[in-house]
């Protein structure tokens, strides 16, 4: 129950950044704790997820989701505790995965709640990562788009990040040869040493395209596109006939980088034609009703039996979240980024 002295810390968007954002595009404010009306709940944020899509939500014009309006609280997935409820499906004390955004308290009518966490959830923040949107993205893309067969070569960039660490481990379990691409020797060593990838290539290293080609002697059959840019330039010539490519994310371009340079689209399209590639974009939110609960059961069992490892990168406070997002956009994170809010 919030005390009368409690204030609601909230981080709002001050401006639509052009190019790479700086921390001052986000401002920390305090306000009153809101009071729930009939059918509503008051949620208190315990954990906040930081994710690349947040940069896209800072665009001035809507993309696949509406932009955050100036002065509004920044969007974000949260693990939140129900403090007060007049909602029939939730009681005080329930822990939910919601979309309360970057703030301590939020009202909810339940429509933004993705899941009520199990009472015995060992590690609630995992429902923002391996058991949440990024893990579900990895599972969906591999199972429904990649359709892996044993012996095929699977490649993923941002290999130790929230999506990459899970999809690579799942592909390995399907008998694929797994090649990661990551920023720096430390991340690559983690991918091969801890996550069990067969190889991992540092995209910052000189000779990266040649090293990637050497790591994929049989070409690439399945590619999870997480970044675009120079990484895609190195991956593209390695596609085998009939390769399956999931266009999951293009983080290298989210702040406009590379969009006004040499146009790579014609090369990509001719590769698609000549090699009969199947390229499919997807947004994971479309697939929650059909698959999410089955995914959670399957992934929980894999984590509990230590068949899937989980790595988080902790940001210690809401105040540190703006810099945490900027670090994430530049590869400064090592694992799924979660903010300890309360
Ligand atoms: N379609 C969907 O529904 C959906 C759902 C979830 C995520 N996504 C997308 O999936 C991608 C990964 O998301 P995530 O949550 O797992 O993030 P993440 O991997 O935890 O963090 C982002 C990583 O991207 C890499 N990166 C950043 N800029 C780069 C650049 N210019 N070139 C190469 N790599 C760069 C960095 O890793 P390194 O240092 O290792 O390069 C950074 O750590 C993002 O593009 C995201 O938008 C899409």
mmCIF file of C-alpha atoms and ligand atoms in Angstrom:
data_model
loop_
_atom_site.group_PDB
_atom_site.id
_atom_site.type_symbol
_atom_site.label_atom_id
_atom_site.label_comp_id
_atom_site.label_asym_id
_atom_site.label_seq_id
_atom_site.Cartn_x
_atom_site.Cartn_y
_atom_site.Cartn_z
ATOM 1 C CA UNK A 1 0.000 0.000 0.000
ATOM 2 C CA UNK A 2 1.580 3.330 -0.947
ATOM 3 C CA UNK A 3 2.084 5.705 1.967
ATOM 4 C CA UNK A 4 0.780 9.263 1.631
ATOM 5 C CA UNK A 5 4.388 10.461 1.536
ATOM 6 C CA UNK A 6 5.127 8.214 -1.448
ATOM 7 C CA UNK A 7 5.838 9.958 -4.711
ATOM 8 C CA UNK A 8 5.806 8.482 -8.167
ATOM 9 C CA UNK A 9 9.169 8.761 -9.909
ATOM 10 C CA UNK A 10 8.571 8.770 -13.650
ATOM 11 C CA UNK A 11 10.868 9.125 -16.641
ATOM 12 C CA UNK A 12 9.365 11.078 -19.531
ATOM 13 C CA UNK A 13 10.440 11.794 -23.102
ATOM 14 C CA UNK A 14 11.544 15.408 -23.567
ATOM 15 C CA UNK A 15 12.364 15.462 -27.263
ATOM 16 C CA UNK A 16 12.481 13.254 -30.348
ATOM 17 C CA UNK A 17 16.201 12.570 -30.796
ATOM 18 C CA UNK A 18 17.762 12.903 -34.209
ATOM 19 C CA UNK A 19 20.506 10.313 -34.555
ATOM 20 C CA UNK A 20 22.000 8.758 -31.451
ATOM 21 C CA UNK A 21 20.044 9.779 -28.342
ATOM 22 C CA UNK A 22 21.723 11.400 -25.349
ATOM 23 C CA UNK A 23 20.515 10.864 -21.767
ATOM 24 C CA UNK A 24 18.768 14.265 -21.680
ATOM 25 C CA UNK A 25 16.071 13.080 -24.088
ATOM 26 C CA UNK A 26 14.692 11.446 -20.954
ATOM 27 C CA UNK A 27 13.831 13.356 -17.778
ATOM 28 C CA UNK A 28 13.179 12.091 -14.280
ATOM 29 C CA UNK A 29 10.181 13.749 -12.618
ATOM 30 C CA UNK A 30 8.165 13.070 -9.519
ATOM 31 C CA UNK A 31 4.427 13.256 -9.160
ATOM 32 C CA UNK A 32 1.601 11.964 -7.044
ATOM 33 C CA UNK A 33 0.835 8.271 -6.833
ATOM 34 C CA UNK A 34 -2.321 7.754 -8.915
ATOM 35 C CA UNK A 35 -5.548 6.429 -7.364
ATOM 36 C CA UNK A 36 -7.231 3.465 -9.046
ATOM 37 C CA UNK A 37 -10.866 3.714 -10.127
ATOM 38 C CA UNK A 38 -13.448 0.975 -10.504
ATOM 39 C CA UNK A 39 -12.029 -2.077 -12.313
ATOM 40 C CA UNK A 40 -8.473 -0.773 -12.043
ATOM 41 C CA UNK A 41 -5.365 -1.767 -10.112
ATOM 42 C CA UNK A 42 -2.436 0.204 -8.766
ATOM 43 C CA UNK A 43 0.780 -1.508 -9.828
ATOM 44 C CA UNK A 44 4.161 -0.884 -8.257
ATOM 45 C CA UNK A 45 7.148 -1.483 -10.518
ATOM 46 C CA UNK A 46 9.763 -3.842 -9.157
ATOM 47 C CA UNK A 47 11.701 -4.452 -12.376
ATOM 48 C CA UNK A 48 11.848 -2.507 -15.644
ATOM 49 C CA UNK A 49 13.048 -4.007 -18.914
ATOM 50 C CA UNK A 50 15.311 -2.005 -21.224
ATOM 51 C CA UNK A 51 14.961 -3.044 -24.858
ATOM 52 C CA UNK A 52 16.139 -1.810 -28.273
ATOM 53 C CA UNK A 53 12.569 -1.148 -29.472
ATOM 54 C CA UNK A 54 12.501 1.810 -27.069
ATOM 55 C CA UNK A 55 14.633 3.765 -29.550
ATOM 56 C CA UNK A 56 11.979 3.177 -32.210
ATOM 57 C CA UNK A 57 9.268 4.427 -29.862
ATOM 58 C CA UNK A 58 11.229 7.734 -29.701
ATOM 59 C CA UNK A 59 10.551 8.409 -33.399
ATOM 60 C CA UNK A 60 8.484 11.488 -34.109
ATOM 61 C CA UNK A 61 6.145 9.514 -36.380
ATOM 62 C CA UNK A 62 4.516 6.201 -35.528
ATOM 63 C CA UNK A 63 6.216 3.019 -36.738
ATOM 64 C CA UNK A 64 4.827 -0.466 -36.072
ATOM 65 C CA UNK A 65 3.761 0.906 -32.695
ATOM 66 C CA UNK A 66 2.719 4.436 -31.758
ATOM 67 C CA UNK A 67 5.460 6.856 -30.756
ATOM 68 C CA UNK A 68 5.726 8.015 -27.168
ATOM 69 C CA UNK A 69 4.298 11.534 -26.995
ATOM 70 C CA UNK A 70 6.538 14.288 -25.627
ATOM 71 C CA UNK A 71 6.032 14.639 -21.880
ATOM 72 C CA UNK A 72 4.632 11.104 -21.586
ATOM 73 C CA UNK A 73 6.165 8.339 -19.499
ATOM 74 C CA UNK A 74 8.586 6.209 -21.499
ATOM 75 C CA UNK A 75 7.109 2.830 -22.413
ATOM 76 C CA UNK A 76 8.579 -0.361 -21.014
ATOM 77 C CA UNK A 77 7.802 -3.867 -19.853
ATOM 78 C CA UNK A 78 7.782 -4.290 -16.086
ATOM 79 C CA UNK A 79 7.465 -6.820 -13.350
ATOM 80 C CA UNK A 80 4.970 -5.131 -11.059
ATOM 81 C CA UNK A 81 3.308 -5.872 -7.736
ATOM 82 C CA UNK A 82 -0.417 -5.324 -7.357
ATOM 83 C CA UNK A 83 -0.734 -2.806 -4.493
ATOM 84 C CA UNK A 84 -4.502 -2.120 -4.699
ATOM 85 C CA UNK A 85 -7.015 -3.975 -6.842
ATOM 86 C CA UNK A 86 -10.647 -3.626 -7.714
ATOM 87 C CA UNK A 87 -10.056 -5.816 -10.751
ATOM 88 C CA UNK A 88 -11.821 -9.179 -10.506
ATOM 89 C CA UNK A 89 -8.806 -11.189 -11.749
ATOM 90 C CA UNK A 90 -6.080 -9.751 -9.497
ATOM 91 C CA UNK A 91 -5.546 -9.378 -5.766
ATOM 92 C CA UNK A 92 -3.100 -7.323 -3.724
ATOM 93 C CA UNK A 93 0.294 -9.015 -3.741
ATOM 94 C CA UNK A 94 0.016 -10.598 -7.183
ATOM 95 C CA UNK A 95 3.122 -10.181 -9.305
ATOM 96 C CA UNK A 96 2.443 -9.483 -12.986
ATOM 97 C CA UNK A 97 4.353 -8.831 -16.168
ATOM 98 C CA UNK A 98 2.832 -5.592 -17.384
ATOM 99 C CA UNK A 99 3.716 -2.534 -19.445
ATOM 100 C CA UNK A 100 3.755 0.130 -16.723
ATOM 101 C CA UNK A 101 6.676 2.002 -18.282
ATOM 102 C CA UNK A 102 9.527 3.824 -16.612
ATOM 103 C CA UNK A 103 7.863 4.725 -13.319
ATOM 104 C CA UNK A 104 7.266 3.499 -9.787
ATOM 105 C CA UNK A 105 3.473 3.325 -9.910
ATOM 106 C CA UNK A 106 0.916 2.915 -12.703
ATOM 107 C CA UNK A 107 -2.773 2.251 -13.052
ATOM 108 C CA UNK A 108 -3.882 -0.759 -15.039
ATOM 109 C CA UNK A 109 -7.224 -2.142 -16.172
ATOM 110 C CA UNK A 110 -5.484 -5.451 -16.865
ATOM 111 C CA UNK A 111 -5.223 -4.933 -20.616
ATOM 112 C CA UNK A 112 -1.453 -4.371 -20.434
ATOM 113 C CA UNK A 113 -0.839 -7.431 -18.260
ATOM 114 C CA UNK A 114 0.820 -10.182 -20.263
ATOM 115 C CA UNK A 115 0.957 -12.793 -17.519
ATOM 116 C CA UNK A 116 0.438 -13.274 -13.805
ATOM 117 C CA UNK A 117 3.679 -14.736 -12.491
ATOM 118 C CA UNK A 118 3.535 -18.119 -10.801
ATOM 119 C CA UNK A 119 3.557 -17.851 -6.989
ATOM 120 C CA UNK A 120 6.840 -19.761 -6.888
ATOM 121 C CA UNK A 121 8.615 -17.758 -9.624
ATOM 122 C CA UNK A 122 12.270 -18.118 -8.617
ATOM 123 C CA UNK A 123 13.548 -15.123 -10.450
ATOM 124 C CA UNK A 124 10.799 -12.633 -11.417
ATOM 125 C CA UNK A 125 13.014 -10.530 -13.709
ATOM 126 C CA UNK A 126 13.469 -13.543 -15.992
ATOM 127 C CA UNK A 127 9.902 -12.852 -17.133
ATOM 128 C CA UNK A 128 11.371 -9.761 -18.846
ATOM 129 C CA UNK A 129 14.081 -11.832 -20.534
ATOM 130 C CA UNK A 130 14.355 -15.559 -21.077
ATOM 131 C CA UNK A 131 10.749 -16.206 -20.004
ATOM 132 C CA UNK A 132 9.395 -12.940 -21.387
ATOM 133 C CA UNK A 133 9.254 -11.045 -24.651
ATOM 134 C CA UNK A 134 12.881 -11.608 -25.803
ATOM 135 C CA UNK A 135 12.897 -15.323 -24.946
ATOM 136 C CA UNK A 136 9.515 -15.765 -26.586
ATOM 137 C CA UNK A 137 10.818 -13.935 -29.655
ATOM 138 C CA UNK A 138 13.758 -16.332 -29.835
ATOM 139 C CA UNK A 139 11.567 -19.404 -29.437
ATOM 140 C CA UNK A 140 8.973 -18.231 -31.959
ATOM 141 C CA UNK A 141 11.494 -17.225 -34.589
ATOM 142 C CA UNK A 142 13.376 -20.484 -34.383
ATOM 143 C CA UNK A 143 10.398 -22.809 -34.134
ATOM 144 C CA UNK A 144 8.009 -21.188 -36.581
ATOM 145 C CA UNK A 145 10.264 -19.330 -39.004
ATOM 146 C CA UNK A 146 13.687 -20.956 -38.841
ATOM 147 C CA UNK A 147 12.361 -24.534 -38.749
ATOM 148 C CA UNK A 148 15.808 -25.955 -37.991
ATOM 149 C CA UNK A 149 17.054 -29.348 -39.091
ATOM 150 C CA UNK A 150 19.947 -31.139 -37.433
ATOM 151 C CA UNK A 151 23.227 -30.456 -39.169
ATOM 152 C CA UNK A 152 22.213 -27.038 -40.508
ATOM 153 C CA UNK A 153 24.208 -23.905 -39.718
ATOM 154 C CA UNK A 154 22.401 -21.316 -37.641
ATOM 155 C CA UNK A 155 23.833 -17.802 -37.219
ATOM 156 C CA UNK A 156 22.763 -14.976 -34.931
ATOM 157 C CA UNK A 157 24.144 -11.504 -34.208
ATOM 158 C CA UNK A 158 23.910 -9.756 -30.833
ATOM 159 C CA UNK A 159 24.604 -13.327 -29.788
ATOM 160 C CA UNK A 160 24.878 -12.817 -26.038
ATOM 161 C CA UNK A 161 21.980 -10.347 -25.812
ATOM 162 C CA UNK A 162 18.476 -11.005 -24.604
ATOM 163 C CA UNK A 163 17.252 -12.700 -27.795
ATOM 164 C CA UNK A 164 20.560 -14.033 -29.109
ATOM 165 C CA UNK A 165 21.607 -15.948 -25.999
ATOM 166 C CA UNK A 166 18.314 -17.880 -25.983
ATOM 167 C CA UNK A 167 17.885 -18.555 -29.694
ATOM 168 C CA UNK A 168 21.454 -19.799 -30.035
ATOM 169 C CA UNK A 169 21.016 -22.270 -27.193
ATOM 170 C CA UNK A 170 17.683 -23.457 -28.628
ATOM 171 C CA UNK A 171 19.228 -23.929 -32.078
ATOM 172 C CA UNK A 172 22.052 -25.945 -30.564
ATOM 173 C CA UNK A 173 19.491 -28.207 -28.900
ATOM 174 C CA UNK A 174 17.987 -28.828 -32.358
ATOM 175 C CA UNK A 175 21.340 -30.152 -33.577
ATOM 176 C CA UNK A 176 22.389 -27.085 -35.549
ATOM 177 C CA UNK A 177 25.912 -25.803 -35.779
ATOM 178 C CA UNK A 178 25.580 -22.429 -34.066
ATOM 179 C CA UNK A 179 27.677 -19.407 -35.014
ATOM 180 C CA UNK A 180 27.308 -16.245 -32.954
ATOM 181 C CA UNK A 181 28.364 -12.733 -33.870
ATOM 182 C CA UNK A 182 29.030 -10.436 -30.917
ATOM 183 C CA UNK A 183 30.833 -7.245 -29.980
ATOM 184 C CA UNK A 184 34.151 -8.094 -28.356
ATOM 185 C CA UNK A 185 36.245 -11.025 -27.245
ATOM 186 C CA UNK A 186 34.591 -11.292 -23.833
ATOM 187 C CA UNK A 187 31.122 -11.757 -25.277
ATOM 188 C CA UNK A 188 32.418 -14.238 -27.861
ATOM 189 C CA UNK A 189 34.201 -16.279 -25.187
ATOM 190 C CA UNK A 190 30.958 -16.401 -23.203
ATOM 191 C CA UNK A 191 28.992 -17.569 -26.269
ATOM 192 C CA UNK A 192 31.323 -20.489 -26.942
ATOM 193 C CA UNK A 193 32.403 -21.257 -23.379
ATOM 194 C CA UNK A 194 29.133 -20.893 -21.477
ATOM 195 C CA UNK A 195 26.327 -20.961 -24.017
ATOM 196 C CA UNK A 196 27.806 -23.834 -26.038
ATOM 197 C CA UNK A 197 27.899 -22.102 -29.433
ATOM 198 C CA UNK A 198 30.274 -23.754 -31.895
ATOM 199 C CA UNK A 199 31.882 -20.447 -32.841
ATOM 200 C CA UNK A 200 31.480 -16.751 -32.205
ATOM 201 C CA UNK A 201 33.029 -13.965 -34.254
ATOM 202 C CA UNK A 202 33.758 -10.445 -33.002
ATOM 203 C CA UNK A 203 32.214 -7.949 -35.427
ATOM 204 C CA UNK A 204 34.575 -5.209 -34.204
ATOM 205 C CA UNK A 205 37.694 -7.231 -35.114
ATOM 206 C CA UNK A 206 39.673 -6.476 -38.265
ATOM 207 C CA UNK A 207 38.892 -9.049 -40.941
ATOM 208 C CA UNK A 208 35.472 -9.799 -39.470
ATOM 209 C CA UNK A 209 33.866 -10.862 -42.802
ATOM 210 C CA UNK A 210 36.703 -13.312 -43.504
ATOM 211 C CA UNK A 211 36.567 -14.681 -39.954
ATOM 212 C CA UNK A 212 32.823 -15.153 -40.240
ATOM 213 C CA UNK A 213 33.203 -16.988 -43.549
ATOM 214 C CA UNK A 214 35.813 -19.256 -41.948
ATOM 215 C CA UNK A 215 33.447 -19.974 -39.054
ATOM 216 C CA UNK A 216 30.685 -20.989 -41.507
ATOM 217 C CA UNK A 217 32.466 -23.383 -43.898
ATOM 218 C CA UNK A 218 29.132 -24.885 -45.039
ATOM 219 C CA UNK A 219 27.409 -21.490 -45.391
ATOM 220 C CA UNK A 220 24.399 -20.316 -43.367
ATOM 221 C CA UNK A 221 21.009 -22.074 -43.477
ATOM 222 C CA UNK A 222 19.163 -20.061 -40.827
ATOM 223 C CA UNK A 223 19.886 -16.466 -39.863
ATOM 224 C CA UNK A 224 18.269 -14.464 -37.117
ATOM 225 C CA UNK A 225 18.677 -10.839 -38.226
ATOM 226 C CA UNK A 226 18.979 -8.741 -35.093
ATOM 227 C CA UNK A 227 21.216 -5.882 -36.215
ATOM 228 C CA UNK A 228 21.559 -5.158 -39.978
ATOM 229 C CA UNK A 229 24.330 -2.785 -41.109
ATOM 230 C CA UNK A 230 27.880 -4.052 -41.559
ATOM 231 C CA UNK A 231 27.036 -7.363 -39.901
ATOM 232 C CA UNK A 232 24.432 -8.129 -42.563
ATOM 233 C CA UNK A 233 26.947 -7.179 -45.253
ATOM 234 C CA UNK A 234 29.250 -9.897 -43.932
ATOM 235 C CA UNK A 235 26.485 -12.476 -43.477
ATOM 236 C CA UNK A 236 24.720 -11.982 -46.816
ATOM 237 C CA UNK A 237 27.272 -13.700 -49.100
ATOM 238 C CA UNK A 238 27.204 -16.779 -46.877
ATOM 239 C CA UNK A 239 23.506 -17.618 -47.294
ATOM 240 C CA UNK A 240 22.878 -21.101 -48.725
ATOM 241 C CA UNK A 241 20.112 -21.769 -51.226
ATOM 242 C CA UNK A 242 16.798 -21.853 -49.414
ATOM 243 C CA UNK A 243 18.167 -20.211 -46.269
ATOM 244 C CA UNK A 244 15.536 -18.988 -43.802
ATOM 245 C CA UNK A 245 16.055 -15.477 -42.526
ATOM 246 C CA UNK A 246 13.961 -13.947 -39.765
ATOM 247 C CA UNK A 247 14.048 -10.175 -39.821
ATOM 248 C CA UNK A 248 13.744 -9.722 -36.088
ATOM 249 C CA UNK A 249 15.556 -6.457 -35.481
ATOM 250 C CA UNK A 250 17.796 -3.873 -37.152
ATOM 251 C CA UNK A 251 19.390 -2.133 -34.189
ATOM 252 C CA UNK A 252 22.265 -0.755 -36.285
ATOM 253 C CA UNK A 253 19.723 1.447 -38.074
ATOM 254 C CA UNK A 254 17.427 2.468 -35.219
ATOM 255 C CA UNK A 255 19.168 5.824 -34.761
ATOM 256 C CA UNK A 256 19.358 6.396 -38.501
ATOM 257 C CA UNK A 257 22.855 4.963 -39.037
ATOM 258 C CA UNK A 258 23.457 3.657 -42.550
ATOM 259 C CA UNK A 259 20.033 4.679 -43.811
ATOM 260 C CA UNK A 260 21.365 7.527 -45.936
ATOM 261 C CA UNK A 261 24.536 5.777 -47.111
ATOM 262 C CA UNK A 262 25.026 3.261 -49.879
ATOM 263 C CA UNK A 263 21.729 1.559 -50.553
ATOM 264 C CA UNK A 264 22.044 -2.121 -49.746
ATOM 265 C CA UNK A 265 18.509 -3.029 -50.699
ATOM 266 C CA UNK A 266 19.177 -4.003 -54.311
ATOM 267 C CA UNK A 267 21.953 -6.364 -53.257
ATOM 268 C CA UNK A 268 19.685 -7.879 -50.652
ATOM 269 C CA UNK A 269 16.827 -8.314 -53.076
ATOM 270 C CA UNK A 270 18.951 -9.921 -55.763
ATOM 271 C CA UNK A 271 20.353 -12.326 -53.193
ATOM 272 C CA UNK A 272 16.761 -13.131 -52.220
ATOM 273 C CA UNK A 273 15.799 -13.835 -55.816
ATOM 274 C CA UNK A 274 18.863 -15.798 -56.859
ATOM 275 C CA UNK A 275 18.988 -17.983 -53.764
ATOM 276 C CA UNK A 276 15.193 -18.338 -53.311
ATOM 277 C CA UNK A 277 15.452 -16.993 -49.784
ATOM 278 C CA UNK A 278 12.419 -16.835 -47.564
ATOM 279 C CA UNK A 279 12.499 -13.639 -45.539
ATOM 280 C CA UNK A 280 9.798 -12.978 -43.044
ATOM 281 C CA UNK A 281 9.400 -10.030 -40.729
ATOM 282 C CA UNK A 282 7.413 -10.506 -37.571
ATOM 283 C CA UNK A 283 6.376 -8.653 -34.434
ATOM 284 C CA UNK A 284 6.164 -10.948 -31.466
ATOM 285 C CA UNK A 285 3.115 -9.284 -29.934
ATOM 286 C CA UNK A 286 0.948 -10.852 -32.679
ATOM 287 C CA UNK A 287 1.775 -14.333 -31.431
ATOM 288 C CA UNK A 288 1.096 -14.149 -27.692
ATOM 289 C CA UNK A 289 -2.462 -15.552 -27.778
ATOM 290 C CA UNK A 290 -1.490 -18.650 -29.740
ATOM 291 C CA UNK A 291 1.830 -19.600 -28.251
ATOM 292 C CA UNK A 292 2.953 -17.717 -25.156
ATOM 293 C CA UNK A 293 1.669 -20.003 -22.390
ATOM 294 C CA UNK A 294 3.103 -23.107 -24.082
ATOM 295 C CA UNK A 295 6.410 -21.326 -24.484
ATOM 296 C CA UNK A 296 6.570 -20.403 -20.778
ATOM 297 C CA UNK A 297 6.032 -24.035 -19.723
ATOM 298 C CA UNK A 298 8.667 -25.299 -22.126
ATOM 299 C CA UNK A 299 11.264 -22.650 -21.282
ATOM 300 C CA UNK A 300 10.693 -22.889 -17.522
ATOM 301 C CA UNK A 301 11.459 -26.613 -17.677
ATOM 302 C CA UNK A 302 14.618 -25.983 -19.711
ATOM 303 C CA UNK A 303 15.878 -23.326 -17.297
ATOM 304 C CA UNK A 304 14.993 -25.335 -14.219
ATOM 305 C CA UNK A 305 16.954 -28.308 -15.560
ATOM 306 C CA UNK A 306 19.903 -26.007 -16.415
ATOM 307 C CA UNK A 307 19.617 -26.894 -20.095
ATOM 308 C CA UNK A 308 19.226 -23.183 -20.881
ATOM 309 C CA UNK A 309 21.468 -20.641 -19.172
ATOM 310 C CA UNK A 310 20.295 -17.111 -18.475
ATOM 311 C CA UNK A 311 22.461 -14.017 -18.214
ATOM 312 C CA UNK A 312 21.173 -10.650 -16.998
ATOM 313 C CA UNK A 313 22.833 -7.233 -16.947
ATOM 314 C CA UNK A 314 21.558 -5.264 -13.956
ATOM 315 C CA UNK A 315 20.967 -1.489 -13.854
ATOM 316 C CA UNK A 316 20.708 -0.455 -10.208
ATOM 317 C CA UNK A 317 18.084 2.300 -10.200
ATOM 318 C CA UNK A 318 15.431 4.114 -12.230
ATOM 319 C CA UNK A 319 17.741 7.163 -12.218
ATOM 320 C CA UNK A 320 20.376 5.114 -14.077
ATOM 321 C CA UNK A 321 17.899 3.795 -16.672
ATOM 322 C CA UNK A 322 18.427 6.497 -19.375
ATOM 323 C CA UNK A 323 22.169 5.808 -19.497
ATOM 324 C CA UNK A 324 21.395 2.077 -19.364
ATOM 325 C CA UNK A 325 19.300 2.361 -22.526
ATOM 326 C CA UNK A 326 22.002 4.315 -24.323
ATOM 327 C CA UNK A 327 24.607 1.730 -23.322
ATOM 328 C CA UNK A 328 22.300 -0.998 -24.655
ATOM 329 C CA UNK A 329 21.992 0.771 -27.998
ATOM 330 C CA UNK A 330 25.798 0.762 -28.284
ATOM 331 C CA UNK A 331 26.501 -2.772 -27.117
ATOM 332 C CA UNK A 332 27.485 -1.750 -23.579
ATOM 333 C CA UNK A 333 25.188 -4.393 -22.136
ATOM 334 C CA UNK A 334 26.213 -8.000 -21.550
ATOM 335 C CA UNK A 335 23.013 -10.006 -21.242
ATOM 336 C CA UNK A 336 19.378 -9.043 -20.812
ATOM 337 C CA UNK A 337 19.153 -5.538 -19.324
ATOM 338 C CA UNK A 338 16.799 -5.134 -16.370
ATOM 339 C CA UNK A 339 16.444 -2.147 -14.062
ATOM 340 C CA UNK A 340 15.953 -2.700 -10.321
ATOM 341 C CA UNK A 341 13.295 -0.068 -9.619
ATOM 342 C CA UNK A 342 11.974 -0.971 -6.175
HETATM 343 N N1 LIG B 1 10.601 -8.480 -33.894
HETATM 344 C C1 LIG B 1 10.346 -8.512 -32.587
HETATM 345 O O1 LIG B 1 9.224 -8.713 -32.120
HETATM 346 C C2 LIG B 1 11.521 -8.309 -31.643
HETATM 347 C C3 LIG B 1 11.425 -8.692 -30.291
HETATM 348 C C4 LIG B 1 12.561 -8.538 -29.464
HETATM 349 C C5 LIG B 1 13.742 -7.987 -29.968
HETATM 350 N N2 LIG B 1 13.776 -7.604 -31.278
HETATM 351 C C6 LIG B 1 15.032 -7.062 -31.859
HETATM 352 O O2 LIG B 1 16.061 -8.016 -31.671
HETATM 353 C C7 LIG B 1 17.314 -7.341 -31.583
HETATM 354 C C8 LIG B 1 18.031 -7.789 -30.296
HETATM 355 O O3 LIG B 1 17.260 -7.365 -29.183
HETATM 356 P P1 LIG B 1 17.730 -7.734 -27.691
HETATM 357 O O4 LIG B 1 16.633 -7.308 -26.794
HETATM 358 O O5 LIG B 1 18.194 -9.132 -27.666
HETATM 359 O O6 LIG B 1 18.946 -6.744 -27.462
HETATM 360 P P2 LIG B 1 20.415 -7.109 -26.897
HETATM 361 O O7 LIG B 1 21.021 -8.057 -27.856
HETATM 362 O O8 LIG B 1 20.312 -7.509 -25.475
HETATM 363 O O9 LIG B 1 21.159 -5.697 -26.967
HETATM 364 C C9 LIG B 1 21.411 -5.078 -28.175
HETATM 365 C C10 LIG B 1 22.750 -5.554 -28.780
HETATM 366 O O10 LIG B 1 22.790 -5.208 -30.148
HETATM 367 C C11 LIG B 1 24.140 -5.160 -30.556
HETATM 368 N N3 LIG B 1 24.355 -4.001 -31.390
HETATM 369 C C12 LIG B 1 24.014 -2.723 -31.138
HETATM 370 N N4 LIG B 1 24.364 -1.937 -32.173
HETATM 371 C C13 LIG B 1 24.944 -2.734 -33.101
HETATM 372 C C14 LIG B 1 25.512 -2.521 -34.381
HETATM 373 N N5 LIG B 1 25.558 -1.303 -34.936
HETATM 374 N N6 LIG B 1 26.007 -3.580 -35.048
HETATM 375 C C15 LIG B 1 25.983 -4.802 -34.516
HETATM 376 N N7 LIG B 1 25.449 -5.091 -33.287
HETATM 377 C C16 LIG B 1 24.935 -4.042 -32.599
HETATM 378 C C17 LIG B 1 24.990 -5.108 -29.285
HETATM 379 O O11 LIG B 1 25.548 -6.409 -29.089
HETATM 380 P P3 LIG B 1 27.081 -6.725 -29.490
HETATM 381 O O12 LIG B 1 27.918 -5.849 -28.629
HETATM 382 O O13 LIG B 1 27.210 -8.175 -29.210
HETATM 383 O O14 LIG B 1 27.182 -6.387 -30.952
HETATM 384 C C18 LIG B 1 23.960 -4.865 -28.188
HETATM 385 O O15 LIG B 1 24.357 -5.427 -26.959
HETATM 386 C C19 LIG B 1 17.012 -5.853 -31.617
HETATM 387 O O16 LIG B 1 17.195 -5.381 -32.920
HETATM 388 C C20 LIG B 1 15.543 -5.784 -31.217
HETATM 389 O O17 LIG B 1 14.906 -4.643 -31.705
HETATM 390 C C21 LIG B 1 12.702 -7.742 -32.104
#
